[in-house]
Short mmCIF file of C-alpha atoms and ligand atoms in Angstrom, two decimals:
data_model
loop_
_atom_site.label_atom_id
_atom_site.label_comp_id
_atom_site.label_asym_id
_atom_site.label_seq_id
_atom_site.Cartn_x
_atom_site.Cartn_y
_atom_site.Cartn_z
CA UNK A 1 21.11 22.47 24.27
CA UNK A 2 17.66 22.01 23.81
CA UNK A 3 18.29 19.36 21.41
CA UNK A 4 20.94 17.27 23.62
CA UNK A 5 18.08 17.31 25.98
CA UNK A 6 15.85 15.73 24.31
CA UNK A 7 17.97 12.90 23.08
CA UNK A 8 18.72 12.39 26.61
CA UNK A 9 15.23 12.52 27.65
CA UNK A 10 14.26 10.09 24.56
CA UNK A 11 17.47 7.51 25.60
CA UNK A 12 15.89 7.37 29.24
CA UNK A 13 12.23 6.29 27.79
CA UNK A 14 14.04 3.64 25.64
CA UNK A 15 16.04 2.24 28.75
CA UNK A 16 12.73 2.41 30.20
CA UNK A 17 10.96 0.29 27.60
CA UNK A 18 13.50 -2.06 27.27
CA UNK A 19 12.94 -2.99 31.07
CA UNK A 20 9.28 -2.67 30.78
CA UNK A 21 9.87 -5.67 27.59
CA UNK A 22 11.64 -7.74 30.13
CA UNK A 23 9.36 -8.65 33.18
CA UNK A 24 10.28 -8.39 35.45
CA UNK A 25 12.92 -6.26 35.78
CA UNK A 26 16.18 -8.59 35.58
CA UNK A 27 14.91 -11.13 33.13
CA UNK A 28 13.31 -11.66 30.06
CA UNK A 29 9.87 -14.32 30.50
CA UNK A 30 9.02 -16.95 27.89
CA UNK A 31 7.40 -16.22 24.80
CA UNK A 32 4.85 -19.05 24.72
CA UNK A 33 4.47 -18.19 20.42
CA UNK A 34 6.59 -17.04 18.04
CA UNK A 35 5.06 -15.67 14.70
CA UNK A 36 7.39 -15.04 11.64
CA UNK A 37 6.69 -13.38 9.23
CA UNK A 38 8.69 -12.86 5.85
CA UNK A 39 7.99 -11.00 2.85
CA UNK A 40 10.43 -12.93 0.20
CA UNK A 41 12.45 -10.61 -1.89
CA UNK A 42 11.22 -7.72 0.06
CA UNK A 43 13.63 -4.41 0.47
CA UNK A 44 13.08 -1.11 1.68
CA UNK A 45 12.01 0.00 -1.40
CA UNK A 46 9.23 -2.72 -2.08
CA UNK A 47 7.60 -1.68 1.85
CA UNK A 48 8.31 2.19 0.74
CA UNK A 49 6.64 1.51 -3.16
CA UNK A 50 3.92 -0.49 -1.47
CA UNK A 51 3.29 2.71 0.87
CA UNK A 52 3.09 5.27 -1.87
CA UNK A 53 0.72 3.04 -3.89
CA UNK A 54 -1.78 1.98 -0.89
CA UNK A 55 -1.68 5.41 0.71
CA UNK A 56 -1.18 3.20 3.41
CA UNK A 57 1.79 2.46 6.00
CA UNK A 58 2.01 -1.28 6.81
CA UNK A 59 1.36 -1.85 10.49
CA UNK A 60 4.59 -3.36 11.29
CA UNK A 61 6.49 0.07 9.77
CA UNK A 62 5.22 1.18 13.84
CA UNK A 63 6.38 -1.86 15.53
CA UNK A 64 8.49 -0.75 18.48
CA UNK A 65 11.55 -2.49 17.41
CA UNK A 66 13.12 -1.98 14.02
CA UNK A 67 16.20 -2.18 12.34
CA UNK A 68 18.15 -3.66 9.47
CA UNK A 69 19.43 -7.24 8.69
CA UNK A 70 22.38 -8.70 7.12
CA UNK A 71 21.46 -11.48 4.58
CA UNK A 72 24.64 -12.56 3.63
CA UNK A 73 24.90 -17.01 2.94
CA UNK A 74 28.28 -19.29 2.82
CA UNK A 75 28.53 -18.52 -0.26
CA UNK A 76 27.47 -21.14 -3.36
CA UNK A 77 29.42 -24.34 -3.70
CA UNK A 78 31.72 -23.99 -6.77
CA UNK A 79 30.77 -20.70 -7.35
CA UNK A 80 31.31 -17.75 -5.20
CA UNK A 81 32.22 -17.27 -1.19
CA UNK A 82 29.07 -15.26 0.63
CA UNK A 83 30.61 -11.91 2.55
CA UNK A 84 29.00 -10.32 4.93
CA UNK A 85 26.96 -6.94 3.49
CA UNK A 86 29.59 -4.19 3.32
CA UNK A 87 28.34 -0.04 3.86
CA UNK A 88 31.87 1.16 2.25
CA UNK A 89 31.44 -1.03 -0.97
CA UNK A 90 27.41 -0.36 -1.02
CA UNK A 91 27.34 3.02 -1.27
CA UNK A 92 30.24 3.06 -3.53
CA UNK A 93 29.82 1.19 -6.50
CA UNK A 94 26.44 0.57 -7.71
CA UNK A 95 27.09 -3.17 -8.76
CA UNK A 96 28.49 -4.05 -5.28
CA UNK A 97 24.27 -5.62 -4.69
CA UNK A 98 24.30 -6.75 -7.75
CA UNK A 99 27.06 -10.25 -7.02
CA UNK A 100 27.08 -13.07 -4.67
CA UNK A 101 23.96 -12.83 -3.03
CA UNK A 102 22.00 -15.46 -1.25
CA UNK A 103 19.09 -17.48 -2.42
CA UNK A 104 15.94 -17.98 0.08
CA UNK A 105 17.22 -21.94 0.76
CA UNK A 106 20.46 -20.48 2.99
CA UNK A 107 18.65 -17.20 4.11
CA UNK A 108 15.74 -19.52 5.52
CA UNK A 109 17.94 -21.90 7.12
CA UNK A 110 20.00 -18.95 9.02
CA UNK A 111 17.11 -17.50 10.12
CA UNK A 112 15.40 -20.81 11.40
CA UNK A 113 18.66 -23.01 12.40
CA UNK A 114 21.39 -20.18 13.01
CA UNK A 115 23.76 -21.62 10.73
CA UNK A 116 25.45 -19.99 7.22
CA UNK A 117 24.85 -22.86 4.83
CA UNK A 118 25.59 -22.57 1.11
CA UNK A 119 22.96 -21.46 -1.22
CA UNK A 120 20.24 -24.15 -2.85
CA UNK A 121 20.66 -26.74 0.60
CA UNK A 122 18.33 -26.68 3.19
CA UNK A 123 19.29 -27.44 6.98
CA UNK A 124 22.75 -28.76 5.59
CA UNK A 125 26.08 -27.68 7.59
CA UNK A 126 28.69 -26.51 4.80
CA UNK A 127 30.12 -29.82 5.77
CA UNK A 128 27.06 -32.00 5.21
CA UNK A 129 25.27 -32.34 8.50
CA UNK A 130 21.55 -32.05 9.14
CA UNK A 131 20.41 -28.84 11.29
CA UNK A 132 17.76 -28.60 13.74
CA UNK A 133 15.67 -25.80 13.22
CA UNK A 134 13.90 -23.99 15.62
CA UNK A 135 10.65 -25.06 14.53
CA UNK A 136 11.24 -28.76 14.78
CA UNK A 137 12.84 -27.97 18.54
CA UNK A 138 9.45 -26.55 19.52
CA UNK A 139 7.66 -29.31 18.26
CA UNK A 140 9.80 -31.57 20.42
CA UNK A 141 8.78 -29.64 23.46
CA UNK A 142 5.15 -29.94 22.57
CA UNK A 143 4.13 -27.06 21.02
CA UNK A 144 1.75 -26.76 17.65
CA UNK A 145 4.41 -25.46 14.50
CA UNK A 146 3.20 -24.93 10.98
CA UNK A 147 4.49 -23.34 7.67
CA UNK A 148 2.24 -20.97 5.29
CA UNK A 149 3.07 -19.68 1.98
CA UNK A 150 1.46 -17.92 -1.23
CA UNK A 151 3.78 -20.15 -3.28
CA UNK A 152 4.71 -24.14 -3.61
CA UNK A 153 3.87 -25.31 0.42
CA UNK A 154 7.44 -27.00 -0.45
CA UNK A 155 9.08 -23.96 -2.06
CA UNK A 156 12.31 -22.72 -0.25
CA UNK A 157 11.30 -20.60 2.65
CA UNK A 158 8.15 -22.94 3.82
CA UNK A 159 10.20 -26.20 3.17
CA UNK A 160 13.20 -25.12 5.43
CA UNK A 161 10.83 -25.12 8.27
CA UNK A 162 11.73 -28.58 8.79
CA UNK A 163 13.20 -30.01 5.46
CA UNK A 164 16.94 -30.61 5.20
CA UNK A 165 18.54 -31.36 1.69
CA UNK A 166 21.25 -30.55 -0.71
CA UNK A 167 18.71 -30.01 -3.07
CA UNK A 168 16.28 -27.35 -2.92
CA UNK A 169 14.68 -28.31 -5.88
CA UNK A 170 14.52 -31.88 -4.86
CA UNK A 171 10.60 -31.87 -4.25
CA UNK A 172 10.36 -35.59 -3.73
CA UNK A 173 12.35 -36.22 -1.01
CA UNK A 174 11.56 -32.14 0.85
CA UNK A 175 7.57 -32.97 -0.11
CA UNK A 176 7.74 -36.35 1.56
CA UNK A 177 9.95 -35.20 4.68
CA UNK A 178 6.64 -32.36 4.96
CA UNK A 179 4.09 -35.04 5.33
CA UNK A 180 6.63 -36.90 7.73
CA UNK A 181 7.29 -34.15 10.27
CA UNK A 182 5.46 -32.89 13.35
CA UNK A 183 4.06 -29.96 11.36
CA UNK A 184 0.34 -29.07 12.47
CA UNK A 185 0.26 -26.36 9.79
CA UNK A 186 1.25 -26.62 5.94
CA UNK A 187 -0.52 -24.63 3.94
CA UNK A 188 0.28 -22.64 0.50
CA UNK A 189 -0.02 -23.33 -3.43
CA UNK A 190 1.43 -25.99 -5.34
CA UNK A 191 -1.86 -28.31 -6.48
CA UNK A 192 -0.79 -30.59 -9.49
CA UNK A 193 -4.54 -30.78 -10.26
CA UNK A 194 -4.42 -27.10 -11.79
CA UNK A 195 -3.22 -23.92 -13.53
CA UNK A 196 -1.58 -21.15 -12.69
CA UNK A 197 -5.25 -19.27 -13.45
CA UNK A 198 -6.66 -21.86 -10.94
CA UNK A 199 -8.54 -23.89 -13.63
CA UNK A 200 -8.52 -27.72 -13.54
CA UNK A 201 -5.84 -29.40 -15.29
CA UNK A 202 -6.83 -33.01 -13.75
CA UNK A 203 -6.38 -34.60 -17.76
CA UNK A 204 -2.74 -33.31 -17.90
CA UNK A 205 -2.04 -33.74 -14.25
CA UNK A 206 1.75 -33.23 -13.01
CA UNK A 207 2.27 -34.76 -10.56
CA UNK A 208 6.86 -33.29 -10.02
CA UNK A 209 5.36 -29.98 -7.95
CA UNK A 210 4.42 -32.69 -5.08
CA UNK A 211 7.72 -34.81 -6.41
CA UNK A 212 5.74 -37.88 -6.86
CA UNK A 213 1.70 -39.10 -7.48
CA UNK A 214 2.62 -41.55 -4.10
CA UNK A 215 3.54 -37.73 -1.93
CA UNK A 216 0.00 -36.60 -3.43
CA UNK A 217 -2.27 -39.51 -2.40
CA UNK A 218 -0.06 -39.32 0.67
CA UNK A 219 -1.21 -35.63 1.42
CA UNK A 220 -5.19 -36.06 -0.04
CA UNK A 221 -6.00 -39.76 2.40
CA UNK A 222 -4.99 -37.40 5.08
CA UNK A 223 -1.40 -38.53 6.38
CA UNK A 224 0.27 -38.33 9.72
CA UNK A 225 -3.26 -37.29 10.82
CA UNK A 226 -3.79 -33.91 8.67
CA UNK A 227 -6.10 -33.17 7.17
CA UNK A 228 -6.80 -32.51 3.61
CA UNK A 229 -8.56 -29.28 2.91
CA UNK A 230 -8.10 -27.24 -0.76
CA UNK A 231 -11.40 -25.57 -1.34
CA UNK A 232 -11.45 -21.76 -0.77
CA UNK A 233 -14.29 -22.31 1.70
CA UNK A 234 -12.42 -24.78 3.52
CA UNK A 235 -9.79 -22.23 4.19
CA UNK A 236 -12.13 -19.45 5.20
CA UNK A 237 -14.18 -22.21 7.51
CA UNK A 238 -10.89 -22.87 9.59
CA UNK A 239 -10.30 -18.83 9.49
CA UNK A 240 -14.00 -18.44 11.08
CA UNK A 241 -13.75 -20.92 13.46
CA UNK A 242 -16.32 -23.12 11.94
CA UNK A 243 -14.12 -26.21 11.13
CA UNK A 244 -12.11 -27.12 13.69
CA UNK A 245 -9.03 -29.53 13.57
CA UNK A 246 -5.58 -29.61 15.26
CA UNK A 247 -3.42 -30.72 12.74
CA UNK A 248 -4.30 -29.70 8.39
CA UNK A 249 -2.27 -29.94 4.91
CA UNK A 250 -3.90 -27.12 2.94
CA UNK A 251 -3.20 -26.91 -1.07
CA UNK A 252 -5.10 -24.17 -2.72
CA UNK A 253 -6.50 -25.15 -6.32
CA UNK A 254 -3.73 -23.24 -8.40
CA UNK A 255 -0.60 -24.58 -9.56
CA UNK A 256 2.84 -22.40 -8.74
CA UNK A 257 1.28 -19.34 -6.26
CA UNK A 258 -2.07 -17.72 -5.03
CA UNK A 259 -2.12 -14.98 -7.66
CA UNK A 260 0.97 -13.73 -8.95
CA UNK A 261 1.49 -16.07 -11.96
CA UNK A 262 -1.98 -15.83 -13.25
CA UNK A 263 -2.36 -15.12 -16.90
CA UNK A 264 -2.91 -11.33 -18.30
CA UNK A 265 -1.92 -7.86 -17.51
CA UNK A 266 -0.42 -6.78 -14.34
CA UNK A 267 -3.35 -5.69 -12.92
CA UNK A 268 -5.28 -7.99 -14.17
CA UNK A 269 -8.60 -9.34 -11.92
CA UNK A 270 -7.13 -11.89 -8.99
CA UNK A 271 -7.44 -15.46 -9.03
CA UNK A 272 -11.08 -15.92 -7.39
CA UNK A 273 -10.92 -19.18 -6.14
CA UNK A 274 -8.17 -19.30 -3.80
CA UNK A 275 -7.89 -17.49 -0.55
CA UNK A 276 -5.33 -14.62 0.60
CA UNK A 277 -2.82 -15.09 2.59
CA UNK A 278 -4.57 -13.14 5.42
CA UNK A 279 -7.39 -15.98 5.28
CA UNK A 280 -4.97 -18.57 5.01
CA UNK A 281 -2.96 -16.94 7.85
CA UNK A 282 -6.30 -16.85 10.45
CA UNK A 283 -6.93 -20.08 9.80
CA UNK A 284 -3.13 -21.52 10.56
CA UNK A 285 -3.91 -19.53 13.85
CA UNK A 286 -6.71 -21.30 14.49
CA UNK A 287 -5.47 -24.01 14.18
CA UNK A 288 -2.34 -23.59 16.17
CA UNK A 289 -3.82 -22.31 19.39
CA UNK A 290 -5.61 -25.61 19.92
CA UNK A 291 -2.48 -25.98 22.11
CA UNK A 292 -1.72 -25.05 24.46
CA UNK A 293 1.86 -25.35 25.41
CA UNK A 294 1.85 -22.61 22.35
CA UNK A 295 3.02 -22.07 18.93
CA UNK A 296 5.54 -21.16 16.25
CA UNK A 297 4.62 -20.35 12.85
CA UNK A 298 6.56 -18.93 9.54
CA UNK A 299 4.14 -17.28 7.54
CA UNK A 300 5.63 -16.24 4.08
CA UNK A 301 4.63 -13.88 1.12
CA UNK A 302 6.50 -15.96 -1.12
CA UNK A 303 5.33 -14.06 -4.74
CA UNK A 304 7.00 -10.27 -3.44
CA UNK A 305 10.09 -11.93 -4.55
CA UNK A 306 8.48 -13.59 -8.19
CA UNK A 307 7.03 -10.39 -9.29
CA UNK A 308 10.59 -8.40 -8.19
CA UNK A 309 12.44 -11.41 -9.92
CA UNK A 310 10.02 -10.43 -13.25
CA UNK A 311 10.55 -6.51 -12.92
CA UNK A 312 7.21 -6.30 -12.46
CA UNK A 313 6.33 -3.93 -9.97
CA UNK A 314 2.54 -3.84 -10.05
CA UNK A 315 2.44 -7.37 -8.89
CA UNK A 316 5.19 -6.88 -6.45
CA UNK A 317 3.13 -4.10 -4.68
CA UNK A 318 0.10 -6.21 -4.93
CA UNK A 319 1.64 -9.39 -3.02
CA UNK A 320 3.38 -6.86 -0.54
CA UNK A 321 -0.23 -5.39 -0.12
CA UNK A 322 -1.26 -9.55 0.61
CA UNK A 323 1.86 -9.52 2.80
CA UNK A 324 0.97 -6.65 4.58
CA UNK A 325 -2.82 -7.49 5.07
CA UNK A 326 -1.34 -11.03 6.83
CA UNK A 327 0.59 -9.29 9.03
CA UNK A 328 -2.88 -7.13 10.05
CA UNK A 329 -4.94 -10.39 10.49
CA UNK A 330 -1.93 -10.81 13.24
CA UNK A 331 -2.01 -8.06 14.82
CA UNK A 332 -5.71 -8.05 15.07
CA UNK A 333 -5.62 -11.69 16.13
CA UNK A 334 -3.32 -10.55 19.22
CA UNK A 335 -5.08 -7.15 20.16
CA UNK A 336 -8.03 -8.99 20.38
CA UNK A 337 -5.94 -11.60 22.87
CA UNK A 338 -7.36 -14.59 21.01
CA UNK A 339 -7.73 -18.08 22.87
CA UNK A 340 -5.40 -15.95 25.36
CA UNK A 341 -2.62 -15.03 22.97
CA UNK A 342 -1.48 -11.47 22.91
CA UNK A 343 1.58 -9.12 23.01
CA UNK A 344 2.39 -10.08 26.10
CA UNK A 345 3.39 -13.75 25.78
CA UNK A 346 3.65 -14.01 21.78
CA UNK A 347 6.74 -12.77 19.63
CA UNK A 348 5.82 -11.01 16.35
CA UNK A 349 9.31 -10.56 13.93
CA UNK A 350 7.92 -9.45 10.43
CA UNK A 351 11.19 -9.35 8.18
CA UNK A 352 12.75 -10.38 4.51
CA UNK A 353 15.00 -12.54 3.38
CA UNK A 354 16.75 -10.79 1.02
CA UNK A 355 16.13 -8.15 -1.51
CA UNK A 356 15.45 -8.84 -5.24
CA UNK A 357 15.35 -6.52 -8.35
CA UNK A 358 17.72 -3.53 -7.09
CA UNK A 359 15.06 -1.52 -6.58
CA UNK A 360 15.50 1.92 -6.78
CA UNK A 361 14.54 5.28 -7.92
CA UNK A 362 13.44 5.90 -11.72
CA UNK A 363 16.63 6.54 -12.87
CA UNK A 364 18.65 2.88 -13.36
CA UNK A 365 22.49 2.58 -12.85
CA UNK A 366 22.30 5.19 -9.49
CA UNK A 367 21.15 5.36 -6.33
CA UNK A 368 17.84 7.77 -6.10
CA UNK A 369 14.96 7.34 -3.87
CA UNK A 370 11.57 6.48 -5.20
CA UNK A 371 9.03 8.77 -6.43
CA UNK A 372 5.51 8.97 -4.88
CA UNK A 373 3.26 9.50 -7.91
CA UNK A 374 -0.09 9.12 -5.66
CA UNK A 375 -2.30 6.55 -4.32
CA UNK A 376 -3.40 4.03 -6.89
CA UNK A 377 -0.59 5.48 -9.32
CA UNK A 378 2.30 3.17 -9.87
CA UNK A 379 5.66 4.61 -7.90
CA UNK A 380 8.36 6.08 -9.69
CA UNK A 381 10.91 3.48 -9.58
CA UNK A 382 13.00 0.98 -11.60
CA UNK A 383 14.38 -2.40 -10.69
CA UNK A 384 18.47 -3.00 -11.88
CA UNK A 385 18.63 -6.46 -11.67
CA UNK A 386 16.46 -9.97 -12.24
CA UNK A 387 17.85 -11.57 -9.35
CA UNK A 388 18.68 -11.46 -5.33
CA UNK A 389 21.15 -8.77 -4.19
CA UNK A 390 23.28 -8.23 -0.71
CA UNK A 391 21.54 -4.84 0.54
CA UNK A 392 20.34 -4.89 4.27
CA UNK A 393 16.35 -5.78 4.42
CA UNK A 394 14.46 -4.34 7.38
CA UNK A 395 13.18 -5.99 10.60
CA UNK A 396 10.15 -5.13 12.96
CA UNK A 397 9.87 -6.53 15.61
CA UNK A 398 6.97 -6.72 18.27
CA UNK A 399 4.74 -7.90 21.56
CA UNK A 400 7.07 -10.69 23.72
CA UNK A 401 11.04 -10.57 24.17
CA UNK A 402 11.50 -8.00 21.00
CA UNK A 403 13.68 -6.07 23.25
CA UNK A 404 16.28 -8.90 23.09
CA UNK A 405 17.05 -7.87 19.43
CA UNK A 406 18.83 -4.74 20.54
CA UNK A 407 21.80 -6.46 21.99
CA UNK A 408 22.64 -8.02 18.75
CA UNK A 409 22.07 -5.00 16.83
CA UNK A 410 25.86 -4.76 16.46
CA UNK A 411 26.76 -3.88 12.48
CA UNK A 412 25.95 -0.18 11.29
CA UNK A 413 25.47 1.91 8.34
CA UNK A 414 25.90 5.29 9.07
CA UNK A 415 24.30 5.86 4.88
CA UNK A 416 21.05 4.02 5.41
CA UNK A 417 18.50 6.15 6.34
CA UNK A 418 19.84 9.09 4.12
CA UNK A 419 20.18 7.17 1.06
CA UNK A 420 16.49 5.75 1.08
CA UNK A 421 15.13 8.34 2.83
CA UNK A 422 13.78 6.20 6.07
CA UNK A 423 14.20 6.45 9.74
CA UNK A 424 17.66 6.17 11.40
CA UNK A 425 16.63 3.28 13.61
CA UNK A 426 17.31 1.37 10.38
CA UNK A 427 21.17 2.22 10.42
CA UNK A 428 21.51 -0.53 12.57
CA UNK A 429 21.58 -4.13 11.84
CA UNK A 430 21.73 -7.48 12.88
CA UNK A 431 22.67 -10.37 11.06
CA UNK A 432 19.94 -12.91 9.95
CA UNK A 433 21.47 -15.60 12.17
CA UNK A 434 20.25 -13.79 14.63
CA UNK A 435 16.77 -14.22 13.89
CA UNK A 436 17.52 -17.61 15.21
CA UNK A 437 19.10 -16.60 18.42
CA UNK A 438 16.42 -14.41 19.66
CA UNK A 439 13.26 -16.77 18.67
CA UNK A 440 15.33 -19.57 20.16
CA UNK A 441 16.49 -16.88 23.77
CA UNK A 442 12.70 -15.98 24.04
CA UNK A 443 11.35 -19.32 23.66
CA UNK A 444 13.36 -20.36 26.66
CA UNK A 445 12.93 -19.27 30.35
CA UNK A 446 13.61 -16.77 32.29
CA UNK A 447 16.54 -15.70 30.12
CA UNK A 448 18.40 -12.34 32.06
CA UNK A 449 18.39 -9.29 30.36
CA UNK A 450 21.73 -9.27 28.95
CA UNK A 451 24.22 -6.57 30.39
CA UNK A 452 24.75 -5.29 27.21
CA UNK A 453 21.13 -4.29 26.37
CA UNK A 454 21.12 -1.99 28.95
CA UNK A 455 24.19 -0.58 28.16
CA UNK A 456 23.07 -0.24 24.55
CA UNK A 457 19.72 0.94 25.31
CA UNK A 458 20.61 4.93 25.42
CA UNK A 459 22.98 4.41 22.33
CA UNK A 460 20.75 2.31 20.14
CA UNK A 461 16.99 3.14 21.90
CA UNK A 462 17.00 6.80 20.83
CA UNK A 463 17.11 6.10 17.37
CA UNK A 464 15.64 2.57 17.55
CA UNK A 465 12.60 2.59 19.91
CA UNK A 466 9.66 4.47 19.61
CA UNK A 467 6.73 3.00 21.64
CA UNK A 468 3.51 3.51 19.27
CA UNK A 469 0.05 2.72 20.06
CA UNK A 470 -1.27 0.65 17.22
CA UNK A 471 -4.09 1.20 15.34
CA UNK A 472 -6.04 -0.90 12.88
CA UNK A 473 -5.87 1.72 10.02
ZN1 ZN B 501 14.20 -15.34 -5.56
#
């Protein structure tokens, strides 16, 4: 009895919070920003490696809404038909992960336009028609936008921010529709003028990671009114408020990404001069909230999913700790309400979008949990595959409107929790088209609290919400 008590007890404070989320009482207000956040390639298993090896939980691991997410795609032209993630096959045969996943092109353009498209296209229907994303909607009501990577500023995940194409790896034509778009904010790797070890290549420039030498001298003369910044100190200036512009095209001097295909060991010294993605991440903020209709932002830790692709787990946890760190600079943008931004009127979704590497245990071919060997000590754990796989990916969600993602927390996994050893908020999932539906519902208002979230809330809120004070540790 005592138990059954105090689930009761614990459903009645979630119903509570939900309510609390929705001010007032009978409707959710607008969200006037919308930060997302997405560690590419990142599974339960990188956040729970990451943990073991910092010592450290991540601050979003006590956001106050958290679940799983469905990555599934349409599938890949010609090749294979995407299915939605399946518990019964999961936990049953080992290479179930292992087939028909989705590549970051799709999972980006579910999460930003709400559509399944098939893998490699960007903002394409399955049937050839352009998608609007949320980003470029905002825009067109007058707020700031931007994209920020530690990879290629026209990789997948960045790109799909406003860049439609059959072609993923069509850098030309997704570079030049970058510059041409209403983006205040592009920032990430990709510099044709140097290395991966951030030395100066300008003798042997090449010029195909911008698409063209015209998209270059496009970006550098300052273009639809950005402007041009690439020195580390030009980052950190914009971070510390001491340059100050409102719309900038930021290309740190290193080829491919910030750190993660530098030359050398594993944990060999960083790249020195290029900033994190924390740095990079304050100054897109500062940036952004020069307006003041508000912003919406993707900020990606595009390596989690290089170093997972390469089995190497070092660098993995070291981009996840980059990751990570962004998502601090966040949080300790908005507790310290910031030209006026804060919890209450900014949405804060940190998330993946997809898993890579079948992480697991240290014992391939099965499911085991990994090992905590200490902090500093790599993890006991070994990846089972080089490329993406179909198992759920967590979601944290905080601050404005975060309560509407518990009426589309409708698929479950009764396994989850048990088989990697996490909380049992995370049997529940959503699918990542939902990501769309909820930054697009809390971006509008008032939007009513949905019958069904109160109805779900004593179901779902015992095991989803816990309401945590953060901290800065
Ligand atoms: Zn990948």
């Amino acid at each position: 009895m005592p138990e059954i008590k105090k689930t009761i007890m614990t459903c009645l404070g979630a119903a509570a919070m939900v309510i609390a989320l929705g001010q007032p009482a009978d409707a959710y207000m607008a969200a006037k920003n919308i930060i997302l956040m997405i560690s590419d390639g990142q599974g339960f298993n990188t956040v729970k490696a990451t943990e073991y090896y910092s010592g450290t939980k991540a601050v979003y691991e006590s956001f106050s809404v958290r679940g799983s997410m469905n990555t599934s795609s349409a599938g890949k032209l010609g090749s294979y038909v995407g299915k939605p993630y399946d518990s019964g096959q999961m936990w049953t045969n080992f290479n179930y992960q292992k087939s028909g996943a989705t590549d970051s092109s799709s999972a980006a353009t579910a999460m930003y336009s709400g559509v399944k498209i098939y893998d490699n296209q960007m903002n394409k229907t399955t049937t050839g028609a352009d998608l609007t994303t949320f980003f470029e909607k905002v825009a067109g009501q007058g707020k700031a936008t931007g994209a920020v990577s530690t990879v290629n500023f026209n990789h997948a995940t960045p790109a799909a921010v406003v860049a439609k194409t059959t072609n993923r790896n069509d850098y030309n034509a997704i570079t030049n529709q970058m510059i041409q778009s209403k983006l205040n904010v592009i920032m990430g790797a990709g510099h044709p003028l140097y290395d991966n070890d951030g030395q100066s290549v300008s003798v042997a420039a090449d010029y195909g990671i911008v698409g063209s030498k015209a998209n270059w001298d496009a970006m550098v003369s300052g273009a639809n009114g950005r402007s041009f910044i690439e020195h580390k100190s030009q980052f950190e200036a914009l971070a510390n408020g001491t340059m100050i512009v409102d719309k900038v095209f930021g290309v740190a001097q290193v080829r491919d990404t910030l750190q993660d295909s530098r030359s050398g060991v594993p944990a060999s010294s960083r790249n020195s001069s290029v900033p994190d993605l924390a740095t990079m991440t304050k100054a897109a903020l500062n940036v952004l909230d020069n307006d003041a209709d508000g912003f919406a932002v993707m900020i990606e830790g595009g390596a989690v999913d290089w170093a997972n692709h390469a089995n190497n787990l070092q660098r993995a946890i070291d981009e996840e700790i980059d990751f990570n760190n962004a998502v601090q600079s966040v949080v300790d943008y908005l507790n310290a309400g910031t030209s006026g931004n804060d919890l209450s009127n900014t949405l804060l979704i940190v998330t993946a979008d997809h898993e890579c590497g079948a992480l697991w245990g240290p014992e391939t071919g099965v499911f085991n949990q990994v090992v905590d060997n200490g902090v500093g000590s790599l993890p006991g754990a070994a990846y089972n595959s080089g490329s993406h796989t179909n198992a759920l990916v967590p979601f944290y969600a905080e601050g404005a409107d975060a309560g509407l993602f518990l009426s589309y927390l409708t698929g479950s996994d009764p396994d989850m929790a048990a088989m990697y050893g996490i909380d049992a908020a995370f049997n529940w999932y959503i699918d990542n088209t939902d990501i769309f539906k909820v930054m697009d519902a809390a971006n509008a208002a008032p939007v009513p609290i949905p019958a069904s979230v109160l109805l779900l809330a004593p179901g779902f809120g015992g095991l989803l919400i816990m309401r945590r004070k953060w901290t800065n540790t």
